[in-house]
Amino acid sequence: FFSFFFPTLFVPKGPAGQSVFVVDLAGRNVNGSTLVIGHGFPTSSFEWREMIPRLIPHFARVVVFDYVGFGLSDKPVLDAGVY
């Protein structure tokens, strides 16, 4: 298990029933835009933990998330009969 040094949250379960893990931080540039970062395959949002503090001064908001099935987001439950 890993830990961020930032506030984190889980977006409530959507129609498919999985929650998504999100780091949502207010930036320091109030006139800036929002930066949304998704991770690559097969990593997680944890890969961005050292870059996030460097991005905060340049954006109004920085949002980093884990795709469903990765990191701390819910993992889909697959029916073995589908295969």
Coordinates of N, CA and C in Angstrom, one line a residue:
F1 N 0.8 -1.2 0.0 CA 0.0 0.0 0.0 C 0.9 1.2 0.0
F2 N 0.5 2.2 -0.8 CA 1.3 3.4 -0.8 C 0.5 4.6 -0.3
S3 N 1.1 5.7 0.0 CA 0.5 6.9 0.5 C 0.9 8.2 -0.2
F4 N 0.0 9.1 -0.5 CA 0.3 10.4 -1.0 C 0.5 11.3 0.2
F5 N 1.2 12.4 -0.1 CA 1.3 13.4 0.9 C 0.4 14.6 0.6
F6 N -0.7 14.3 -0.1 CA -1.7 15.2 -0.5 C -3.1 14.7 -0.1
P7 N -4.1 15.6 0.0 CA -5.4 15.1 0.2 C -5.9 14.3 -1.0
T8 N -6.6 13.2 -0.7 CA -7.1 12.3 -1.7 C -8.6 12.0 -1.5
L9 N -9.3 11.5 -2.5 CA -10.7 11.2 -2.3 C -11.0 10.1 -3.3
F10 N -12.2 9.5 -3.1 CA -12.7 8.5 -4.0 C -14.0 9.1 -4.6
V11 N -14.1 9.2 -5.9 CA -15.3 9.6 -6.6 C -16.3 8.5 -6.4
P12 N -17.5 8.8 -6.0 CA -18.5 7.8 -5.7 C -18.7 6.9 -6.8
K13 N -19.2 5.7 -6.5 CA -19.5 4.7 -7.5 C -20.4 5.2 -8.6
G14 N -19.9 4.9 -9.8 CA -20.7 5.3 -11.0 C -21.6 4.2 -11.4
P15 N -22.2 4.4 -12.7 CA -23.1 3.4 -13.1 C -22.6 2.0 -13.2
A16 N -21.3 1.8 -13.5 CA -20.7 0.5 -13.5 C -20.3 -0.1 -12.2
G17 N -20.5 0.8 -11.1 CA -20.3 0.3 -9.7 C -18.9 0.4 -9.2
Q18 N -18.0 1.1 -9.9 CA -16.6 1.2 -9.4 C -16.3 2.6 -9.0
S19 N -15.6 2.8 -7.9 CA -15.1 4.1 -7.5 C -13.8 4.4 -8.1
V20 N -13.5 5.7 -8.3 CA -12.3 6.1 -8.9 C -11.5 6.9 -7.9
F21 N -10.2 6.6 -7.7 CA -9.3 7.3 -6.8 C -8.8 8.6 -7.4
V22 N -8.9 9.7 -6.7 CA -8.5 11.0 -7.2 C -7.7 11.8 -6.3
V23 N -6.7 12.5 -6.8 CA -5.9 13.6 -6.0 C -6.4 14.9 -6.7
D24 N -7.0 15.8 -6.0 CA -7.6 17.0 -6.5 C -7.0 18.2 -5.7
L25 N -6.1 19.0 -6.2 CA -5.5 20.0 -5.5 C -5.7 21.4 -6.1
A26 N -5.9 22.4 -5.2 CA -5.9 23.8 -5.7 C -4.5 24.2 -6.0
G27 N -4.4 24.8 -7.2 CA -3.1 25.3 -7.6 C -2.9 26.8 -7.1
R28 N -1.8 27.4 -7.4 CA -1.5 28.7 -6.9 C -1.7 29.8 -8.0
N29 N -1.9 29.4 -9.2 CA -2.2 30.3 -10.3 C -3.7 30.4 -10.5
V30 N -4.3 31.4 -9.9 CA -5.7 31.6 -9.9 C -6.2 31.9 -11.3
N31 N -5.4 32.4 -12.2 CA -5.8 32.7 -13.6 C -5.5 31.6 -14.5
G32 N -4.9 30.5 -14.0 CA -4.5 29.4 -14.8 C -5.6 28.4 -15.1
S33 N -5.3 27.4 -15.8 CA -6.2 26.4 -16.2 C -6.1 25.1 -15.3
T34 N -7.0 24.2 -15.5 CA -7.0 22.9 -14.7 C -6.2 21.9 -15.5
L35 N -5.3 21.2 -14.8 CA -4.5 20.1 -15.5 C -5.0 18.8 -14.9
V36 N -5.4 17.9 -15.9 CA -5.9 16.6 -15.5 C -4.9 15.6 -16.0
I37 N -4.4 14.7 -15.1 CA -3.4 13.7 -15.5 C -3.9 12.3 -15.3
G38 N -3.9 11.5 -16.3 CA -4.1 10.1 -16.2 C -2.8 9.4 -16.3
H39 N -2.6 8.2 -15.7 CA -1.4 7.5 -15.7 C -1.3 6.6 -16.9
G40 N -0.1 6.1 -17.2 CA 0.2 5.2 -18.3 C -0.1 3.8 -17.9
F41 N 0.1 2.9 -18.8 CA -0.1 1.4 -18.5 C 1.2 0.8 -18.2
P42 N 1.3 0.0 -17.2 CA 0.4 -0.4 -16.1 C 0.7 0.2 -14.8
T43 N 0.8 1.5 -14.7 CA 1.1 2.2 -13.5 C -0.1 2.8 -12.8
S44 N 0.1 3.8 -11.9 CA -1.0 4.4 -11.2 C -0.6 5.9 -11.0
S45 N -1.6 6.6 -10.4 CA -1.3 8.0 -10.1 C -0.2 8.3 -9.2
F46 N 0.2 7.2 -8.4 CA 1.4 7.4 -7.5 C 2.6 7.7 -8.3
E47 N 2.7 7.4 -9.5 CA 3.9 7.8 -10.3 C 4.1 9.3 -10.4
W48 N 3.0 10.0 -10.2 CA 3.1 11.5 -10.3 C 3.4 12.2 -9.0
R49 N 3.6 11.5 -7.9 CA 3.7 12.1 -6.6 C 4.8 13.1 -6.5
E50 N 5.9 12.9 -7.2 CA 7.0 13.9 -7.1 C 6.9 15.1 -8.1
M51 N 6.0 14.9 -9.1 CA 5.8 16.0 -10.1 C 4.7 16.9 -9.7
I52 N 3.8 16.4 -8.9 CA 2.6 17.3 -8.5 C 3.0 18.6 -7.8
P53 N 4.0 18.6 -6.8 CA 4.4 19.8 -6.2 C 5.0 20.8 -7.2
R54 N 5.6 20.3 -8.3 CA 6.2 21.2 -9.3 C 5.2 21.8 -10.2
L55 N 4.0 21.1 -10.3 CA 3.0 21.6 -11.2 C 2.0 22.6 -10.6
I56 N 1.8 22.5 -9.3 CA 0.9 23.3 -8.5 C 1.1 24.8 -8.8
P57 N 2.3 25.4 -8.8 CA 2.5 26.8 -9.0 C 2.0 27.3 -10.4
H58 N 1.8 26.4 -11.4 CA 1.6 26.8 -12.7 C 0.1 26.7 -13.2
F59 N -0.7 26.1 -12.3 CA -2.1 25.8 -12.7 C -3.0 26.2 -11.5
A60 N -4.3 26.4 -11.9 CA -5.3 26.8 -10.9 C -5.8 25.5 -10.1
R61 N -5.6 24.4 -10.8 CA -6.1 23.1 -10.2 C -5.3 22.0 -10.8
V62 N -4.9 21.0 -10.0 CA -4.2 19.8 -10.6 C -5.0 18.6 -10.1
V63 N -5.5 17.8 -11.1 CA -6.3 16.6 -10.8 C -5.5 15.4 -11.3
V64 N -5.2 14.4 -10.5 CA -4.6 13.2 -10.9 C -5.5 12.0 -10.5
F65 N -5.7 11.0 -11.4 CA -6.6 10.0 -11.0 C -6.1 8.6 -11.5
D66 N -6.6 7.6 -10.8 CA -6.3 6.2 -11.2 C -7.5 5.7 -12.1
Y67 N -7.2 5.1 -13.2 CA -8.2 4.4 -14.0 C -8.8 3.3 -13.2
V68 N -10.0 2.9 -13.5 CA -10.6 1.8 -12.9 C -9.8 0.5 -13.2
G69 N -9.5 -0.2 -12.2 CA -8.6 -1.4 -12.3 C -7.2 -1.2 -12.0
F70 N -6.8 0.1 -11.7 CA -5.4 0.4 -11.4 C -5.3 1.2 -10.1
G71 N -4.1 1.1 -9.5 CA -3.8 1.9 -8.3 C -4.9 1.6 -7.2
L72 N -5.4 2.7 -6.7 CA -6.4 2.6 -5.6 C -7.8 2.6 -6.0
S73 N -8.1 2.8 -7.3 CA -9.5 2.7 -7.9 C -10.0 1.3 -7.7
D74 N -11.3 1.1 -7.7 CA -11.9 -0.2 -7.6 C -11.5 -1.1 -8.8
K75 N -11.4 -2.4 -8.5 CA -11.1 -3.3 -9.6 C -12.4 -4.0 -10.1
P76 N -12.5 -4.1 -11.4 CA -13.8 -4.7 -11.8 C -13.9 -6.2 -11.5
V77 N -15.0 -6.6 -11.2 CA -15.3 -8.1 -10.9 C -15.7 -8.7 -12.2
L78 N -14.9 -9.6 -12.7 CA -15.2 -10.2 -14.0 C -15.9 -11.6 -13.8
D79 N -16.8 -11.9 -14.6 CA -17.5 -13.2 -14.6 C -16.6 -14.2 -15.4
A80 N -16.1 -15.2 -14.7 CA -15.2 -16.2 -15.4 C -15.9 -16.8 -16.5
G81 N -17.2 -16.9 -16.5 CA -18.0 -17.5 -17.6 C -17.9 -16.7 -18.9
V82 N -17.5 -15.4 -18.8 CA -17.3 -14.6 -20.0 C -16.2 -15.1 -20.9
Y83 N -15.2 -15.7 -20.3 CA -14.0 -16.2 -21.1 C -14.3 -17.6 -21.5

